């Protein structure tokens, strides 16, 4: 890294970029990611978050370009997940006089991970730490997305250190959202929200309420780029996602064995498209779950198709439904469909999984034997039209 970038007076980016990581505990990071760490120079020297284990040397080198690591007085751990705390042992070894600032749950997690005999300053919402000309304020954000999580707010800089929230898995040569190609930063922020936070809308809404009344001009997340010109926009996007806002969009997600379920999927998509809604026909064989979950976030309707294999749904359909089920998408309608041979079962399993995911099914599973005839294809088109109508009405809510 060249000289660390200053994002506010005396606040430096000292984190690292992980350009080539492509799998982040199952999340496909097509554009890599960054582990952001911020150094605040004041009467006290403060480090906000560290970086993933393996990057400690680079972090300490970046800190050293600004100040000797031994001068660090406080290491704020906004979030104990190892992508942000993995270098804490190395930092604490280099900064022997430092105390770790964390929530009680954060202290517990860090002690369990690292067994470090460190001094802790345990904080909760409303607690403050004076660092000289600044007073840093802490806002606990439990389950956003771990129990330990918190924001650190600097009123003097109008700056929010937001840990994972508002983050993007994105490695870029710049540091601010304006440094990314148009659309890229918001696409990655949406993908991040969908795959990490979709099931936590209530906690996200609570955190947004905590921010009301605070002057926030800059948001410095723990991944990706710093929000400045678009800080208000990303807060509004989070508000909409947390409320479960949906577009007039229909997804048709399927796998196929000999083309029959694929033909049904195509007919459902055709039926939906005639209503003028946004339709996505998504073959599980060639699409990535991370991208599909992003599409699910703001879809109004989701049809899911599987042929029957050994009286069950196809394994990749099960994987999709397990993954999306955990993300608990809200307020969607859907339906199961699929072909089978001598004995069914696949579409029925899909239907049960949709029910367990609280997706309101608009009809019983739509099935056919071996291959769809003209009547079945007509029924598929009618299902598509029905899903489109539901998605349209939900987009207006
Ligand atoms: Fe980026 Fe939840 O860690």
mmCIF file of C-alpha atoms and ligand atoms in Angstrom:
data_model
loop_
_atom_site.group_PDB
_atom_site.id
_atom_site.type_symbol
_atom_site.label_atom_id
_atom_site.label_comp_id
_atom_site.label_asym_id
_atom_site.label_seq_id
_atom_site.Cartn_x
_atom_site.Cartn_y
_atom_site.Cartn_z
ATOM 1 C CA UNK A 1 0.000 0.000 0.000
ATOM 2 C CA UNK A 2 1.178 3.548 -0.711
ATOM 3 C CA UNK A 3 0.636 6.191 1.986
ATOM 4 C CA UNK A 4 -2.637 5.443 3.798
ATOM 5 C CA UNK A 5 -5.599 7.482 2.604
ATOM 6 C CA UNK A 6 -7.139 9.983 5.035
ATOM 7 C CA UNK A 7 -10.963 9.780 4.991
ATOM 8 C CA UNK A 8 -11.379 12.531 7.586
ATOM 9 C CA UNK A 9 -8.954 14.770 9.402
ATOM 10 C CA UNK A 10 -6.664 12.320 11.218
ATOM 11 C CA UNK A 11 -8.620 9.211 10.194
ATOM 12 C CA UNK A 12 -6.704 6.807 7.958
ATOM 13 C CA UNK A 13 -7.634 3.656 6.029
ATOM 14 C CA UNK A 14 -5.057 1.080 7.080
ATOM 15 C CA UNK A 15 -6.923 -2.091 6.077
ATOM 16 C CA UNK A 16 -6.094 -4.566 3.349
ATOM 17 C CA UNK A 17 -7.583 -5.761 0.067
ATOM 18 C CA UNK A 18 -8.128 -9.436 -0.607
ATOM 19 C CA UNK A 19 -8.294 -9.242 -4.388
ATOM 20 C CA UNK A 20 -8.546 -12.923 -5.186
ATOM 21 C CA UNK A 21 -10.758 -14.422 -2.503
ATOM 22 C CA UNK A 22 -13.646 -16.052 -4.345
ATOM 23 C CA UNK A 23 -15.376 -17.954 -1.562
ATOM 24 C CA UNK A 24 -16.154 -16.191 1.688
ATOM 25 C CA UNK A 25 -17.704 -18.913 3.840
ATOM 26 C CA UNK A 26 -19.889 -19.909 0.907
ATOM 27 C CA UNK A 27 -20.564 -16.376 -0.387
ATOM 28 C CA UNK A 28 -19.122 -16.095 -3.886
ATOM 29 C CA UNK A 29 -16.978 -12.970 -3.902
ATOM 30 C CA UNK A 30 -16.523 -12.431 -7.616
ATOM 31 C CA UNK A 31 -14.872 -9.046 -7.039
ATOM 32 C CA UNK A 32 -12.804 -10.049 -3.996
ATOM 33 C CA UNK A 33 -13.200 -8.101 -0.779
ATOM 34 C CA UNK A 34 -11.372 -5.871 1.645
ATOM 35 C CA UNK A 35 -10.952 -6.009 5.405
ATOM 36 C CA UNK A 36 -11.100 -2.407 6.476
ATOM 37 C CA UNK A 37 -9.332 -1.036 9.501
ATOM 38 C CA UNK A 38 -9.226 2.615 10.437
ATOM 39 C CA UNK A 39 -6.601 4.486 12.425
ATOM 40 C CA UNK A 40 -7.586 7.627 14.343
ATOM 41 C CA UNK A 41 -4.871 10.011 15.454
ATOM 42 C CA UNK A 42 -5.780 12.126 18.468
ATOM 43 C CA UNK A 43 -4.326 12.519 21.940
ATOM 44 C CA UNK A 44 -5.080 8.822 22.054
ATOM 45 C CA UNK A 45 -4.296 6.632 19.064
ATOM 46 C CA UNK A 46 -7.192 4.388 18.143
ATOM 47 C CA UNK A 47 -7.471 1.455 15.739
ATOM 48 C CA UNK A 48 -11.000 0.528 14.648
ATOM 49 C CA UNK A 49 -11.166 -3.196 13.813
ATOM 50 C CA UNK A 50 -8.295 -5.325 12.546
ATOM 51 C CA UNK A 51 -8.131 -7.614 9.523
ATOM 52 C CA UNK A 52 -8.292 -11.304 8.678
ATOM 53 C CA UNK A 53 -5.551 -13.543 9.979
ATOM 54 C CA UNK A 54 -2.756 -13.766 7.429
ATOM 55 C CA UNK A 55 -2.879 -10.048 6.665
ATOM 56 C CA UNK A 56 -1.534 -8.853 10.045
ATOM 57 C CA UNK A 57 1.874 -7.950 8.622
ATOM 58 C CA UNK A 58 0.298 -5.763 5.949
ATOM 59 C CA UNK A 59 -1.970 -4.090 8.500
ATOM 60 C CA UNK A 60 0.931 -3.285 10.837
ATOM 61 C CA UNK A 61 2.945 -1.999 7.898
ATOM 62 C CA UNK A 62 0.079 0.322 6.963
ATOM 63 C CA UNK A 63 -0.249 1.531 10.555
ATOM 64 C CA UNK A 64 3.514 2.081 10.716
ATOM 65 C CA UNK A 65 3.304 4.390 7.714
ATOM 66 C CA UNK A 66 1.311 6.746 9.957
ATOM 67 C CA UNK A 67 2.341 5.992 13.531
ATOM 68 C CA UNK A 68 4.321 3.362 15.417
ATOM 69 C CA UNK A 69 1.934 0.509 16.356
ATOM 70 C CA UNK A 70 3.281 0.673 19.919
ATOM 71 C CA UNK A 71 1.530 4.062 20.245
ATOM 72 C CA UNK A 72 -1.954 2.525 19.850
ATOM 73 C CA UNK A 73 -3.991 3.115 23.018
ATOM 74 C CA UNK A 74 -7.317 1.588 22.035
ATOM 75 C CA UNK A 75 -8.339 -1.142 19.614
ATOM 76 C CA UNK A 76 -12.072 -0.950 19.009
ATOM 77 C CA UNK A 77 -13.547 -4.292 18.012
ATOM 78 C CA UNK A 78 -16.879 -3.494 16.429
ATOM 79 C CA UNK A 79 -17.351 -7.131 15.434
ATOM 80 C CA UNK A 80 -15.572 -10.270 16.609
ATOM 81 C CA UNK A 81 -15.920 -12.353 13.437
ATOM 82 C CA UNK A 82 -12.405 -13.487 12.473
ATOM 83 C CA UNK A 83 -12.298 -11.531 9.219
ATOM 84 C CA UNK A 84 -12.087 -8.447 11.487
ATOM 85 C CA UNK A 85 -10.442 -9.846 14.589
ATOM 86 C CA UNK A 86 -8.036 -12.433 13.160
ATOM 87 C CA UNK A 87 -5.091 -10.044 13.414
ATOM 88 C CA UNK A 88 -5.966 -8.847 16.910
ATOM 89 C CA UNK A 89 -3.328 -11.050 18.595
ATOM 90 C CA UNK A 90 -0.612 -9.606 16.344
ATOM 91 C CA UNK A 91 -1.840 -6.050 16.888
ATOM 92 C CA UNK A 92 -1.993 -6.479 20.661
ATOM 93 C CA UNK A 93 1.516 -7.916 20.665
ATOM 94 C CA UNK A 94 2.714 -4.834 18.792
ATOM 95 C CA UNK A 95 0.692 -2.444 20.965
ATOM 96 C CA UNK A 96 1.318 -3.608 24.527
ATOM 97 C CA UNK A 97 -0.307 -0.609 26.185
ATOM 98 C CA UNK A 98 -3.567 -0.906 24.220
ATOM 99 C CA UNK A 99 -6.960 -1.861 25.648
ATOM 100 C CA UNK A 100 -9.639 -3.593 23.584
ATOM 101 C CA UNK A 101 -13.016 -1.842 23.398
ATOM 102 C CA UNK A 102 -15.921 -4.226 22.740
ATOM 103 C CA UNK A 103 -19.421 -5.097 23.870
ATOM 104 C CA UNK A 104 -19.755 -7.752 26.574
ATOM 105 C CA UNK A 105 -20.632 -10.318 23.901
ATOM 106 C CA UNK A 106 -17.653 -9.113 21.875
ATOM 107 C CA UNK A 107 -15.299 -9.596 24.830
ATOM 108 C CA UNK A 108 -16.669 -13.091 25.337
ATOM 109 C CA UNK A 109 -16.171 -14.008 21.663
ATOM 110 C CA UNK A 110 -12.653 -12.555 21.500
ATOM 111 C CA UNK A 111 -11.592 -14.362 24.664
ATOM 112 C CA UNK A 112 -12.957 -17.637 23.307
ATOM 113 C CA UNK A 113 -11.241 -17.184 19.944
ATOM 114 C CA UNK A 114 -7.873 -15.914 21.101
ATOM 115 C CA UNK A 115 -7.544 -16.474 24.860
ATOM 116 C CA UNK A 116 -5.655 -13.179 24.939
ATOM 117 C CA UNK A 117 -4.855 -11.764 28.381
ATOM 118 C CA UNK A 118 -5.831 -8.294 27.232
ATOM 119 C CA UNK A 119 -7.282 -5.313 29.043
ATOM 120 C CA UNK A 120 -10.884 -4.787 27.946
ATOM 121 C CA UNK A 121 -13.079 -1.719 28.078
ATOM 122 C CA UNK A 122 -16.597 -3.175 27.821
ATOM 123 C CA UNK A 123 -19.134 -0.761 26.331
ATOM 124 C CA UNK A 124 -22.836 -0.609 25.584
ATOM 125 C CA UNK A 125 -25.127 1.750 23.687
ATOM 126 C CA UNK A 126 -24.596 5.338 24.757
ATOM 127 C CA UNK A 127 -21.154 4.802 26.276
ATOM 128 C CA UNK A 128 -18.472 7.188 25.139
ATOM 129 C CA UNK A 129 -14.698 7.321 25.077
ATOM 130 C CA UNK A 130 -12.772 10.579 24.913
ATOM 131 C CA UNK A 131 -9.727 10.396 22.698
ATOM 132 C CA UNK A 132 -8.652 14.063 22.900
ATOM 133 C CA UNK A 133 -10.511 16.398 20.591
ATOM 134 C CA UNK A 134 -12.955 13.592 19.765
ATOM 135 C CA UNK A 135 -15.563 11.741 21.754
ATOM 136 C CA UNK A 136 -16.420 8.369 20.279
ATOM 137 C CA UNK A 137 -19.877 6.982 20.956
ATOM 138 C CA UNK A 138 -20.904 3.328 20.808
ATOM 139 C CA UNK A 139 -24.162 1.877 19.547
ATOM 140 C CA UNK A 140 -24.747 -1.835 20.168
ATOM 141 C CA UNK A 141 -26.363 -3.517 17.150
ATOM 142 C CA UNK A 142 -26.922 -7.083 18.400
ATOM 143 C CA UNK A 143 -27.480 -9.677 15.665
ATOM 144 C CA UNK A 144 -26.411 -7.270 12.966
ATOM 145 C CA UNK A 145 -25.188 -9.799 12.253
ATOM 146 C CA UNK A 146 -23.576 -11.353 15.355
ATOM 147 C CA UNK A 147 -24.576 -10.805 18.993
ATOM 148 C CA UNK A 148 -21.428 -8.777 19.655
ATOM 149 C CA UNK A 149 -21.837 -6.269 16.828
ATOM 150 C CA UNK A 150 -21.726 -2.539 17.376
ATOM 151 C CA UNK A 151 -21.252 0.761 15.562
ATOM 152 C CA UNK A 152 -18.724 3.381 16.610
ATOM 153 C CA UNK A 153 -19.785 6.943 15.868
ATOM 154 C CA UNK A 154 -17.586 10.020 15.831
ATOM 155 C CA UNK A 155 -19.842 13.112 16.085
ATOM 156 C CA UNK A 156 -16.857 15.378 15.556
ATOM 157 C CA UNK A 157 -16.180 13.794 12.155
ATOM 158 C CA UNK A 158 -19.849 12.984 11.400
ATOM 159 C CA UNK A 159 -18.439 9.573 10.707
ATOM 160 C CA UNK A 160 -19.950 6.144 11.379
ATOM 161 C CA UNK A 161 -17.748 3.071 11.618
ATOM 162 C CA UNK A 162 -20.423 0.565 10.691
ATOM 163 C CA UNK A 163 -18.566 -2.794 10.695
ATOM 164 C CA UNK A 164 -20.310 -5.223 8.282
ATOM 165 C CA UNK A 165 -23.408 -3.024 7.802
ATOM 166 C CA UNK A 166 -23.366 -1.014 4.562
ATOM 167 C CA UNK A 167 -20.401 -3.149 3.447
ATOM 168 C CA UNK A 168 -19.665 -4.654 0.079
ATOM 169 C CA UNK A 169 -17.469 -7.584 -0.854
ATOM 170 C CA UNK A 170 -15.448 -5.531 -3.284
ATOM 171 C CA UNK A 171 -11.724 -5.037 -3.736
ATOM 172 C CA UNK A 172 -11.057 -1.822 -5.638
ATOM 173 C CA UNK A 173 -8.057 0.383 -6.159
ATOM 174 C CA UNK A 174 -9.851 3.371 -4.591
ATOM 175 C CA UNK A 175 -11.341 3.926 -1.158
ATOM 176 C CA UNK A 176 -14.582 5.856 -1.716
ATOM 177 C CA UNK A 177 -17.757 4.754 -3.447
ATOM 178 C CA UNK A 178 -17.060 7.276 -6.221
ATOM 179 C CA UNK A 179 -13.926 5.269 -7.075
ATOM 180 C CA UNK A 180 -15.964 2.280 -8.303
ATOM 181 C CA UNK A 181 -17.659 2.013 -11.686
ATOM 182 C CA UNK A 182 -21.234 3.303 -11.607
ATOM 183 C CA UNK A 183 -23.588 0.650 -10.309
ATOM 184 C CA UNK A 184 -20.893 -1.675 -9.034
ATOM 185 C CA UNK A 185 -20.828 -0.435 -5.454
ATOM 186 C CA UNK A 186 -24.637 -0.501 -5.093
ATOM 187 C CA UNK A 187 -24.852 -3.939 -6.761
ATOM 188 C CA UNK A 188 -22.304 -5.306 -4.328
ATOM 189 C CA UNK A 189 -24.003 -3.595 -1.357
ATOM 190 C CA UNK A 190 -27.294 -5.201 -2.378
ATOM 191 C CA UNK A 191 -25.639 -8.597 -2.753
ATOM 192 C CA UNK A 192 -24.080 -8.180 0.685
ATOM 193 C CA UNK A 193 -27.396 -7.243 2.269
ATOM 194 C CA UNK A 194 -29.212 -10.141 0.585
ATOM 195 C CA UNK A 195 -26.710 -12.794 1.577
ATOM 196 C CA UNK A 196 -25.757 -11.602 5.051
ATOM 197 C CA UNK A 197 -28.628 -9.504 6.381
ATOM 198 C CA UNK A 198 -31.856 -10.430 4.550
ATOM 199 C CA UNK A 199 -33.150 -12.485 7.490
ATOM 200 C CA UNK A 200 -32.320 -9.704 9.967
ATOM 201 C CA UNK A 201 -34.647 -6.980 8.698
ATOM 202 C CA UNK A 202 -35.966 -6.254 12.204
ATOM 203 C CA UNK A 203 -32.485 -5.731 13.598
ATOM 204 C CA UNK A 204 -31.526 -3.605 10.586
ATOM 205 C CA UNK A 205 -34.592 -1.412 11.095
ATOM 206 C CA UNK A 206 -33.711 -1.041 14.791
ATOM 207 C CA UNK A 207 -30.151 -0.006 13.934
ATOM 208 C CA UNK A 208 -31.456 2.545 11.422
ATOM 209 C CA UNK A 209 -33.693 4.002 14.130
ATOM 210 C CA UNK A 210 -30.603 4.375 16.351
ATOM 211 C CA UNK A 211 -29.029 6.473 13.599
ATOM 212 C CA UNK A 212 -31.968 8.864 13.357
ATOM 213 C CA UNK A 213 -30.959 12.279 14.624
ATOM 214 C CA UNK A 214 -27.256 11.586 14.182
ATOM 215 C CA UNK A 215 -25.388 13.613 11.602
ATOM 216 C CA UNK A 216 -23.760 10.971 9.384
ATOM 217 C CA UNK A 217 -21.832 12.306 6.408
ATOM 218 C CA UNK A 218 -19.408 9.423 6.008
ATOM 219 C CA UNK A 219 -19.993 5.705 6.536
ATOM 220 C CA UNK A 220 -16.864 3.624 6.906
ATOM 221 C CA UNK A 221 -17.817 -0.075 6.690
ATOM 222 C CA UNK A 222 -15.575 -3.034 7.422
ATOM 223 C CA UNK A 223 -15.731 -4.278 3.816
ATOM 224 C CA UNK A 224 -15.517 -2.429 0.528
ATOM 225 C CA UNK A 225 -15.692 1.268 -0.114
ATOM 226 C CA UNK A 226 -16.417 4.226 2.159
ATOM 227 C CA UNK A 227 -19.737 5.950 1.538
ATOM 228 C CA UNK A 228 -19.681 9.733 1.282
ATOM 229 C CA UNK A 229 -21.625 11.249 -1.629
ATOM 230 C CA UNK A 230 -24.081 8.323 -1.460
ATOM 231 C CA UNK A 231 -24.197 7.837 2.331
ATOM 232 C CA UNK A 232 -27.840 8.977 2.478
ATOM 233 C CA UNK A 233 -28.721 6.778 -0.491
ATOM 234 C CA UNK A 234 -27.347 3.574 1.030
ATOM 235 C CA UNK A 235 -29.193 4.287 4.292
ATOM 236 C CA UNK A 236 -32.433 4.645 2.295
ATOM 237 C CA UNK A 237 -31.703 1.439 0.369
ATOM 238 C CA UNK A 238 -31.204 -0.384 3.675
ATOM 239 C CA UNK A 239 -34.499 1.044 4.938
ATOM 240 C CA UNK A 240 -36.346 -0.358 1.901
ATOM 241 C CA UNK A 241 -34.666 -3.764 2.090
ATOM 242 C CA UNK A 242 -35.353 -4.001 5.831
ATOM 243 C CA UNK A 243 -39.028 -3.192 5.181
ATOM 244 C CA UNK A 244 -39.127 -5.989 2.587
ATOM 245 C CA UNK A 245 -39.877 -3.691 -0.371
ATOM 246 C CA UNK A 246 -40.467 -5.722 -3.525
ATOM 247 C CA UNK A 247 -40.235 -4.999 -7.225
ATOM 248 C CA UNK A 248 -42.649 -6.228 -9.880
ATOM 249 C CA UNK A 249 -40.312 -9.141 -10.450
ATOM 250 C CA UNK A 250 -40.885 -12.871 -10.924
ATOM 251 C CA UNK A 251 -38.142 -15.458 -10.542
ATOM 252 C CA UNK A 252 -38.408 -18.902 -12.100
ATOM 253 C CA UNK A 253 -35.689 -21.052 -10.523
ATOM 254 C CA UNK A 254 -35.284 -24.645 -11.635
ATOM 255 C CA UNK A 255 -33.178 -27.648 -12.442
ATOM 256 C CA UNK A 256 -33.998 -30.085 -15.185
ATOM 257 C CA UNK A 257 -32.958 -33.627 -16.059
ATOM 258 C CA UNK A 258 -34.149 -34.245 -19.635
ATOM 259 C CA UNK A 259 -35.589 -30.839 -20.444
ATOM 260 C CA UNK A 260 -39.189 -31.320 -19.270
ATOM 261 C CA UNK A 261 -38.992 -29.219 -16.093
ATOM 262 C CA UNK A 262 -36.948 -26.736 -18.107
ATOM 263 C CA UNK A 263 -39.776 -26.465 -20.669
ATOM 264 C CA UNK A 264 -42.261 -25.881 -17.853
ATOM 265 C CA UNK A 265 -39.978 -23.173 -16.410
ATOM 266 C CA UNK A 266 -39.787 -21.462 -19.796
ATOM 267 C CA UNK A 267 -43.588 -21.506 -20.145
ATOM 268 C CA UNK A 268 -44.043 -20.027 -16.629
ATOM 269 C CA UNK A 269 -41.545 -17.293 -17.482
ATOM 270 C CA UNK A 270 -43.347 -16.602 -20.769
ATOM 271 C CA UNK A 271 -46.681 -16.332 -18.996
ATOM 272 C CA UNK A 272 -45.261 -13.884 -16.467
ATOM 273 C CA UNK A 273 -43.481 -11.802 -19.095
ATOM 274 C CA UNK A 274 -46.744 -11.186 -20.965
ATOM 275 C CA UNK A 275 -47.874 -9.172 -17.944
ATOM 276 C CA UNK A 276 -44.968 -6.781 -18.358
ATOM 277 C CA UNK A 277 -43.155 -7.641 -15.132
ATOM 278 C CA UNK A 278 -39.427 -8.184 -14.799
ATOM 279 C CA UNK A 279 -38.815 -11.931 -15.224
ATOM 280 C CA UNK A 280 -35.668 -13.920 -14.441
ATOM 281 C CA UNK A 281 -35.374 -17.512 -15.678
ATOM 282 C CA UNK A 282 -32.643 -19.037 -13.514
ATOM 283 C CA UNK A 283 -31.193 -22.504 -14.171
ATOM 284 C CA UNK A 284 -29.562 -23.757 -10.992
ATOM 285 C CA UNK A 285 -27.036 -25.756 -13.015
ATOM 286 C CA UNK A 286 -25.294 -22.609 -14.219
ATOM 287 C CA UNK A 287 -26.093 -19.913 -11.659
ATOM 288 C CA UNK A 288 -24.549 -19.130 -8.329
ATOM 289 C CA UNK A 289 -26.535 -19.178 -5.078
ATOM 290 C CA UNK A 290 -25.055 -15.844 -3.984
ATOM 291 C CA UNK A 291 -26.402 -14.165 -7.129
ATOM 292 C CA UNK A 292 -29.767 -15.925 -6.922
ATOM 293 C CA UNK A 293 -30.257 -14.834 -3.297
ATOM 294 C CA UNK A 294 -29.625 -11.262 -4.449
ATOM 295 C CA UNK A 295 -32.436 -11.622 -6.987
ATOM 296 C CA UNK A 296 -34.725 -13.098 -4.334
ATOM 297 C CA UNK A 297 -34.280 -10.066 -2.058
ATOM 298 C CA UNK A 298 -36.643 -7.796 -3.970
ATOM 299 C CA UNK A 299 -38.645 -10.311 -6.034
ATOM 300 C CA UNK A 300 -42.385 -10.455 -5.448
ATOM 301 C CA UNK A 301 -42.823 -14.030 -6.663
ATOM 302 C CA UNK A 302 -40.650 -17.119 -6.898
ATOM 303 C CA UNK A 303 -41.534 -20.312 -8.785
ATOM 304 C CA UNK A 304 -39.260 -23.258 -8.046
ATOM 305 C CA UNK A 305 -39.072 -26.365 -10.209
ATOM 306 C CA UNK A 306 -37.463 -29.756 -9.791
ATOM 307 C CA UNK A 307 -37.718 -33.066 -11.576
ATOM 308 C CA UNK A 308 -37.961 -36.144 -9.364
ATOM 309 C CA UNK A 309 -34.776 -38.041 -8.643
ATOM 310 C CA UNK A 310 -35.167 -41.160 -6.481
ATOM 311 C CA UNK A 311 -38.528 -39.806 -5.296
ATOM 312 C CA UNK A 312 -36.862 -36.609 -4.079
ATOM 313 C CA UNK A 313 -36.116 -33.174 -5.462
ATOM 314 C CA UNK A 314 -32.755 -32.658 -7.176
ATOM 315 C CA UNK A 315 -29.861 -32.008 -4.770
ATOM 316 C CA UNK A 316 -29.089 -28.545 -6.156
ATOM 317 C CA UNK A 317 -32.757 -27.523 -5.771
ATOM 318 C CA UNK A 318 -32.542 -28.680 -2.147
ATOM 319 C CA UNK A 319 -29.360 -26.634 -1.707
ATOM 320 C CA UNK A 320 -31.068 -23.531 -3.109
ATOM 321 C CA UNK A 321 -34.117 -23.966 -0.887
ATOM 322 C CA UNK A 322 -31.968 -24.598 2.191
ATOM 323 C CA UNK A 323 -29.860 -21.510 1.538
ATOM 324 C CA UNK A 324 -32.745 -19.194 0.738
ATOM 325 C CA UNK A 325 -34.845 -20.679 3.541
ATOM 326 C CA UNK A 326 -32.180 -19.591 6.016
ATOM 327 C CA UNK A 327 -32.365 -16.053 4.646
ATOM 328 C CA UNK A 328 -36.106 -15.981 5.420
ATOM 329 C CA UNK A 329 -37.364 -13.880 2.489
ATOM 330 C CA UNK A 330 -40.515 -12.008 3.443
ATOM 331 C CA UNK A 331 -43.817 -11.349 1.737
ATOM 332 C CA UNK A 332 -43.369 -13.472 -1.373
ATOM 333 C CA UNK A 333 -45.724 -15.679 -3.294
ATOM 334 C CA UNK A 334 -44.643 -18.742 -5.212
ATOM 335 C CA UNK A 335 -45.351 -22.207 -6.483
ATOM 336 C CA UNK A 336 -43.623 -25.539 -7.016
ATOM 337 C CA UNK A 337 -43.510 -27.345 -10.338
ATOM 338 C CA UNK A 338 -41.718 -30.209 -12.048
ATOM 339 C CA UNK A 339 -41.937 -33.328 -14.151
ATOM 340 C CA UNK A 340 -41.558 -36.900 -13.005
ATOM 341 C CA UNK A 341 -41.684 -40.412 -14.452
ATOM 342 C CA UNK A 342 -43.392 -43.354 -12.758
ATOM 343 C CA UNK A 343 -43.524 -41.889 -9.309
ATOM 344 C CA UNK A 344 -43.424 -38.282 -8.208
ATOM 345 C CA UNK A 345 -42.076 -36.578 -5.123
ATOM 346 C CA UNK A 346 -39.737 -33.825 -6.285
ATOM 347 C CA UNK A 347 -42.271 -31.017 -6.724
ATOM 348 C CA UNK A 348 -44.009 -32.036 -3.500
ATOM 349 C CA UNK A 349 -40.748 -31.637 -1.580
ATOM 350 C CA UNK A 350 -40.227 -28.244 -3.181
ATOM 351 C CA UNK A 351 -43.745 -27.254 -2.137
ATOM 352 C CA UNK A 352 -43.047 -28.261 1.480
ATOM 353 C CA UNK A 353 -39.804 -26.312 1.507
ATOM 354 C CA UNK A 354 -41.590 -23.221 0.154
ATOM 355 C CA UNK A 355 -44.165 -23.572 2.914
ATOM 356 C CA UNK A 356 -41.391 -23.824 5.522
ATOM 357 C CA UNK A 357 -39.889 -20.644 4.059
ATOM 358 C CA UNK A 358 -43.223 -18.838 4.500
ATOM 359 C CA UNK A 359 -43.629 -18.355 0.767
ATOM 360 C CA UNK A 360 -47.349 -18.187 0.087
ATOM 361 C CA UNK A 361 -48.115 -20.767 -2.605
ATOM 362 C CA UNK A 362 -50.674 -19.681 -5.172
ATOM 363 C CA UNK A 363 -51.555 -23.240 -6.174
ATOM 364 C CA UNK A 364 -50.722 -26.884 -5.463
ATOM 365 C CA UNK A 365 -47.582 -28.236 -7.177
ATOM 366 C CA UNK A 366 -47.878 -28.171 -10.951
ATOM 367 C CA UNK A 367 -46.583 -31.482 -12.272
ATOM 368 C CA UNK A 368 -46.502 -33.570 -15.424
ATOM 369 C CA UNK A 369 -45.553 -37.121 -16.320
ATOM 370 C CA UNK A 370 -42.413 -37.423 -18.458
ATOM 371 C CA UNK A 371 -42.983 -34.380 -20.662
ATOM 372 C CA UNK A 372 -45.393 -31.419 -20.601
ATOM 373 C CA UNK A 373 -48.138 -31.564 -23.220
ATOM 374 C CA UNK A 374 -49.941 -28.498 -24.571
ATOM 375 C CA UNK A 375 -52.384 -28.495 -21.658
ATOM 376 C CA UNK A 376 -49.604 -28.545 -19.055
ATOM 377 C CA UNK A 377 -47.763 -25.757 -20.863
ATOM 378 C CA UNK A 378 -50.971 -23.702 -20.866
ATOM 379 C CA UNK A 379 -51.219 -24.271 -17.103
ATOM 380 C CA UNK A 380 -47.596 -23.126 -16.735
ATOM 381 C CA UNK A 381 -48.316 -19.923 -18.650
ATOM 382 C CA UNK A 382 -51.368 -19.348 -16.476
ATOM 383 C CA UNK A 383 -49.246 -19.852 -13.356
ATOM 384 C CA UNK A 384 -46.753 -17.312 -14.680
ATOM 385 C CA UNK A 385 -49.552 -14.798 -15.244
ATOM 386 C CA UNK A 386 -50.881 -15.363 -11.754
ATOM 387 C CA UNK A 387 -47.439 -14.892 -10.180
ATOM 388 C CA UNK A 388 -46.930 -11.734 -12.233
ATOM 389 C CA UNK A 389 -50.226 -10.308 -11.055
ATOM 390 C CA UNK A 390 -49.264 -11.006 -7.426
ATOM 391 C CA UNK A 391 -45.817 -9.498 -7.875
ATOM 392 C CA UNK A 392 -47.320 -6.376 -9.431
ATOM 393 C CA UNK A 393 -49.714 -5.852 -6.552
ATOM 394 C CA UNK A 394 -46.970 -6.472 -3.964
ATOM 395 C CA UNK A 395 -44.666 -3.946 -5.623
ATOM 396 C CA UNK A 396 -47.311 -1.296 -5.057
ATOM 397 C CA UNK A 397 -47.623 -1.975 -1.299
HETATM 398 FE FE1 LIG B 1 -17.179 -9.200 7.900
HETATM 399 FE FE2 LIG B 1 -19.448 -10.598 9.979
HETATM 400 O O1 LIG B 1 -17.735 -10.280 9.289
#
